[in-house]
Amino acid sequence: MSGQIAVRLRMSSGARVADIGAGTGLFLGRLAERASPQAPILCVDPSPEMLHHLPEDPRLRPIHGTAEDVAAGRVVLPYEQLDAVLIKETIHHVTDVPGTVRGLAELLAPSGRMLVVTLPPRLDYPLFQAALGRFAAMQPEPESIANAMRAAGIETECTIEAFPVTVDRRNYIDLVGNKWMSVLSTFTDDELAAGLDEMRERYPQRELHFLDRFAFVRGVR
């Protein structure tokens, strides 16, 4: 994933980059190779706990805030313009996608890139049915994100990449029980327990095989 992001953003040394919803910086390894203490990657996240777990690296600068805060100028950035904006698997938390995308696009320098990495609404994951349905209802379509970028005046393309995954069934069910996806936190403990029972019955095999599909929506100003 870090490689896919780096290829699409095409960062040069000294580029001014913001990772919106950076979390713990899990996917910043390849991008950090091009960053420096003088031009650090801005790691924006609404969770202080997540930012606290960023690597202690002078090439990464934590900034507390949401995508909406950055787009509306409620968060002061050390850069007047950005060469690249990354939003990975957080766009579904944005309440006003067109308005937020427009505000972020206005921060882009000429030839600046915006990359939204997101899961499509229909997953191939071996989850219980209620979770798959609720995820689909909450997740924006990649093409709607692309349309928001186009409306903001940036040239946009959308591609889908599929990655084959093999996981141990027991470990995967434990992950689901620990609510590793944000949609799982919307279920009560009893609903989640029933969902796990459904998964155990539906997927009895020792290993689970599925495709992890991601949409890469890339825009250039």
Short mmCIF file of C-alpha atoms in Angstrom, two decimals:
data_model
loop_
_atom_site.label_atom_id
_atom_site.label_comp_id
_atom_site.label_asym_id
_atom_site.label_seq_id
_atom_site.Cartn_x
_atom_site.Cartn_y
_atom_site.Cartn_z
CA MET A 1 0.00 0.00 0.00
CA SER A 2 2.82 2.43 0.79
CA GLY A 3 4.24 1.73 -2.67
CA GLN A 4 0.89 2.27 -4.38
CA ILE A 5 0.51 5.61 -2.61
CA ALA A 6 4.05 6.74 -3.39
CA VAL A 7 3.72 5.92 -7.09
CA ARG A 8 0.49 7.87 -7.45
CA LEU A 9 1.60 10.94 -5.50
CA ARG A 10 5.00 11.09 -7.25
CA MET A 11 6.60 13.11 -4.47
CA SER A 12 9.83 14.95 -5.06
CA SER A 13 12.27 15.78 -2.28
CA GLY A 14 11.08 18.74 -0.25
CA ALA A 15 7.45 18.38 -1.32
CA ARG A 16 4.84 19.83 1.02
CA VAL A 17 2.58 16.92 1.95
CA ALA A 18 -0.41 16.47 4.25
CA ASP A 19 -1.76 13.07 5.25
CA ILE A 20 -5.35 13.72 6.35
CA GLY A 21 -6.41 11.03 8.82
CA ALA A 22 -2.84 9.83 9.24
CA GLY A 23 -3.57 7.83 12.39
CA THR A 24 -0.34 6.24 13.57
CA GLY A 25 1.45 6.87 10.26
CA LEU A 26 1.26 3.22 9.21
CA PHE A 27 1.44 3.93 5.46
CA LEU A 28 3.94 6.78 5.43
CA GLY A 29 7.14 4.76 5.10
CA ARG A 30 7.70 5.33 1.39
CA LEU A 31 6.59 8.97 1.52
CA ALA A 32 8.87 9.72 4.47
CA GLU A 33 11.85 8.72 2.34
CA ARG A 34 11.31 11.94 0.36
CA ALA A 35 10.56 14.13 3.38
CA SER A 36 12.98 15.99 5.64
CA PRO A 37 12.92 17.81 8.99
CA GLN A 38 12.81 21.05 7.00
CA ALA A 39 9.81 19.85 4.96
CA PRO A 40 8.02 17.28 7.15
CA ILE A 41 4.87 15.41 6.24
CA LEU A 42 1.91 16.94 8.06
CA CYS A 43 0.13 14.10 9.88
CA VAL A 44 -3.40 15.36 10.53
CA ASP A 45 -5.75 13.35 12.72
CA PRO A 46 -8.62 14.13 15.14
CA SER A 47 -7.36 11.55 17.65
CA PRO A 48 -4.55 12.70 20.00
CA GLU A 49 -4.06 9.05 20.97
CA MET A 50 -3.34 8.09 17.37
CA LEU A 51 -0.94 10.98 16.90
CA HIS A 52 0.82 10.02 20.13
CA HIS A 53 1.78 6.72 18.49
CA LEU A 54 3.37 8.30 15.42
CA PRO A 55 7.01 7.28 15.02
CA GLU A 56 9.40 9.72 16.66
CA ASP A 57 10.67 11.00 13.34
CA PRO A 58 11.46 14.67 12.59
CA ARG A 59 10.16 14.07 9.07
CA LEU A 60 6.64 13.65 10.49
CA ARG A 61 4.78 16.54 12.16
CA PRO A 62 1.57 15.74 14.08
CA ILE A 63 -1.35 18.14 13.68
CA HIS A 64 -4.58 17.71 15.63
CA GLY A 65 -7.66 18.26 13.49
CA THR A 66 -10.12 16.84 10.99
CA ALA A 67 -10.30 17.00 7.22
CA GLU A 68 -13.06 19.58 7.59
CA ASP A 69 -10.85 21.67 9.91
CA VAL A 70 -8.06 21.76 7.34
CA ALA A 71 -10.40 22.48 4.44
CA ALA A 72 -12.08 25.34 6.30
CA GLY A 73 -8.83 26.86 7.55
CA ARG A 74 -9.60 26.16 11.20
CA VAL A 75 -6.21 24.44 11.51
CA VAL A 76 -3.13 26.54 10.82
CA LEU A 77 -0.67 24.69 8.59
CA PRO A 78 3.04 25.57 8.31
CA TYR A 79 2.66 25.61 4.51
CA GLU A 80 0.62 28.15 2.53
CA GLN A 81 0.16 25.58 -0.25
CA LEU A 82 0.47 21.82 -0.49
CA ASP A 83 2.08 19.71 -3.22
CA ALA A 84 0.21 16.58 -2.18
CA VAL A 85 -2.79 15.65 -0.04
CA LEU A 86 -3.40 12.04 0.98
CA ILE A 87 -6.71 10.82 2.44
CA LYS A 88 -6.57 7.09 3.12
CA GLU A 89 -9.67 5.26 4.34
CA THR A 90 -11.08 8.26 6.18
CA ILE A 91 -13.26 9.95 3.54
CA HIS A 92 -16.32 8.08 4.87
CA HIS A 93 -15.99 10.05 8.12
CA VAL A 94 -16.39 13.36 6.25
CA THR A 95 -19.92 14.73 6.46
CA ASP A 96 -19.64 17.16 3.51
CA VAL A 97 -17.43 15.44 0.93
CA PRO A 98 -17.86 18.00 -1.91
CA GLY A 99 -17.24 20.98 0.37
CA THR A 100 -14.26 19.38 2.09
CA VAL A 101 -12.69 18.27 -1.18
CA ARG A 102 -13.16 21.76 -2.58
CA GLY A 103 -11.47 23.33 0.45
CA LEU A 104 -8.54 20.91 0.26
CA ALA A 105 -8.20 21.44 -3.49
CA GLU A 106 -7.84 25.17 -2.90
CA LEU A 107 -4.75 24.42 -0.81
CA LEU A 108 -3.03 22.63 -3.67
CA ALA A 109 -0.19 24.35 -5.48
CA PRO A 110 -0.19 24.25 -9.30
CA SER A 111 0.31 20.61 -10.38
CA GLY A 112 -0.47 19.56 -6.79
CA ARG A 113 -1.95 16.08 -6.30
CA MET A 114 -4.80 14.80 -4.19
CA LEU A 115 -5.15 11.08 -3.57
CA VAL A 116 -8.14 9.50 -1.86
CA VAL A 117 -7.73 5.80 -1.08
CA THR A 118 -10.98 4.18 -0.07
CA LEU A 119 -12.81 0.88 0.05
CA PRO A 120 -15.74 0.51 -2.34
CA PRO A 121 -19.12 0.11 -0.64
CA ARG A 122 -19.49 -3.56 -1.61
CA LEU A 123 -16.84 -5.60 0.17
CA ASP A 124 -15.61 -9.10 -0.54
CA TYR A 125 -14.67 -9.55 3.11
CA PRO A 126 -15.91 -12.67 4.97
CA LEU A 127 -17.96 -10.59 7.43
CA PHE A 128 -21.42 -11.17 8.85
CA GLN A 129 -24.20 -9.89 6.60
CA ALA A 130 -25.37 -7.01 8.80
CA ALA A 131 -21.86 -5.56 8.86
CA LEU A 132 -21.54 -5.78 5.08
CA GLY A 133 -24.88 -4.05 4.63
CA ARG A 134 -24.17 -1.29 7.14
CA PHE A 135 -20.74 -0.66 5.65
CA ALA A 136 -22.24 -0.31 2.16
CA ALA A 137 -24.81 2.19 3.46
CA MET A 138 -22.13 4.35 5.12
CA GLN A 139 -19.45 4.27 2.42
CA PRO A 140 -19.39 6.80 -0.45
CA GLU A 141 -19.02 5.53 -4.01
CA PRO A 142 -15.54 6.17 -5.46
CA GLU A 143 -17.06 7.84 -8.51
CA SER A 144 -18.91 10.33 -6.30
CA ILE A 145 -15.57 11.27 -4.74
CA ALA A 146 -14.08 11.64 -8.22
CA ASN A 147 -16.98 13.88 -9.21
CA ALA A 148 -16.37 16.04 -6.14
CA MET A 149 -12.74 16.45 -7.20
CA ARG A 150 -13.74 17.37 -10.75
CA ALA A 151 -16.22 19.90 -9.41
CA ALA A 152 -13.35 21.41 -7.40
CA GLY A 153 -11.48 22.02 -10.67
CA ILE A 154 -8.87 19.24 -10.62
CA GLU A 155 -8.33 16.59 -13.30
CA THR A 156 -9.28 13.25 -11.82
CA GLU A 157 -8.99 9.53 -12.50
CA CYS A 158 -10.24 6.56 -10.52
CA THR A 159 -8.69 3.09 -10.57
CA ILE A 160 -9.44 -0.07 -8.61
CA GLU A 161 -6.69 -2.37 -7.37
CA ALA A 162 -7.32 -5.83 -5.91
CA PHE A 163 -4.98 -7.54 -3.45
CA PRO A 164 -5.42 -11.25 -2.61
CA VAL A 165 -5.51 -11.93 1.12
CA THR A 166 -5.12 -15.17 3.06
CA VAL A 167 -5.77 -15.07 6.81
CA ASP A 168 -6.12 -17.55 9.63
CA ARG A 169 -9.84 -17.90 10.38
CA ARG A 170 -9.44 -17.73 14.16
CA ASN A 171 -7.23 -14.65 14.03
CA TYR A 172 -9.59 -12.94 11.60
CA ILE A 173 -12.64 -13.58 13.78
CA ASP A 174 -10.69 -12.18 16.73
CA LEU A 175 -9.95 -9.04 14.69
CA VAL A 176 -13.64 -8.61 13.93
CA GLY A 177 -14.49 -9.13 17.59
CA ASN A 178 -12.00 -6.38 18.47
CA LYS A 179 -13.82 -4.04 16.02
CA TRP A 180 -10.87 -3.48 13.71
CA MET A 181 -13.16 -1.71 11.21
CA SER A 182 -14.94 1.44 12.33
CA VAL A 183 -18.33 0.12 11.18
CA LEU A 184 -18.06 -2.70 13.74
CA SER A 185 -18.13 -0.17 16.58
CA THR A 186 -21.72 0.69 15.57
CA PHE A 187 -22.95 -2.74 16.73
CA THR A 188 -23.88 -3.59 20.30
CA ASP A 189 -21.95 -6.33 22.08
CA ASP A 190 -24.87 -8.73 21.62
CA GLU A 191 -25.19 -7.89 17.91
CA LEU A 192 -21.47 -8.37 17.42
CA ALA A 193 -21.51 -11.70 19.25
CA ALA A 194 -24.34 -12.89 17.00
CA GLY A 195 -22.39 -11.73 13.97
CA LEU A 196 -19.33 -13.68 15.06
CA ASP A 197 -21.45 -16.81 15.48
CA GLU A 198 -22.77 -16.27 11.95
CA MET A 199 -19.21 -16.03 10.64
CA ARG A 200 -18.11 -19.21 12.41
CA GLU A 201 -20.98 -21.10 10.82
CA ARG A 202 -20.58 -19.58 7.36
CA TYR A 203 -16.79 -19.83 7.16
CA PRO A 204 -15.71 -23.15 8.76
CA GLN A 205 -12.44 -23.49 6.81
CA ARG A 206 -9.12 -22.99 8.61
CA GLU A 207 -7.92 -20.24 6.25
CA LEU A 208 -9.98 -17.49 4.63
CA HIS A 209 -9.22 -16.23 1.13
CA PHE A 210 -10.64 -13.03 -0.29
CA LEU A 211 -9.82 -9.96 -2.37
CA ASP A 212 -9.10 -6.64 -0.70
CA ARG A 213 -10.16 -4.04 -3.28
CA PHE A 214 -9.23 -0.38 -2.99
CA ALA A 215 -10.26 2.60 -5.08
CA PHE A 216 -7.49 5.11 -5.80
CA VAL A 217 -9.04 8.44 -6.72
CA ARG A 218 -6.27 10.76 -7.91
CA GLY A 219 -6.62 14.38 -8.90
CA VAL A 220 -4.09 16.91 -10.25
CA ARG A 221 -4.55 20.64 -10.10
#
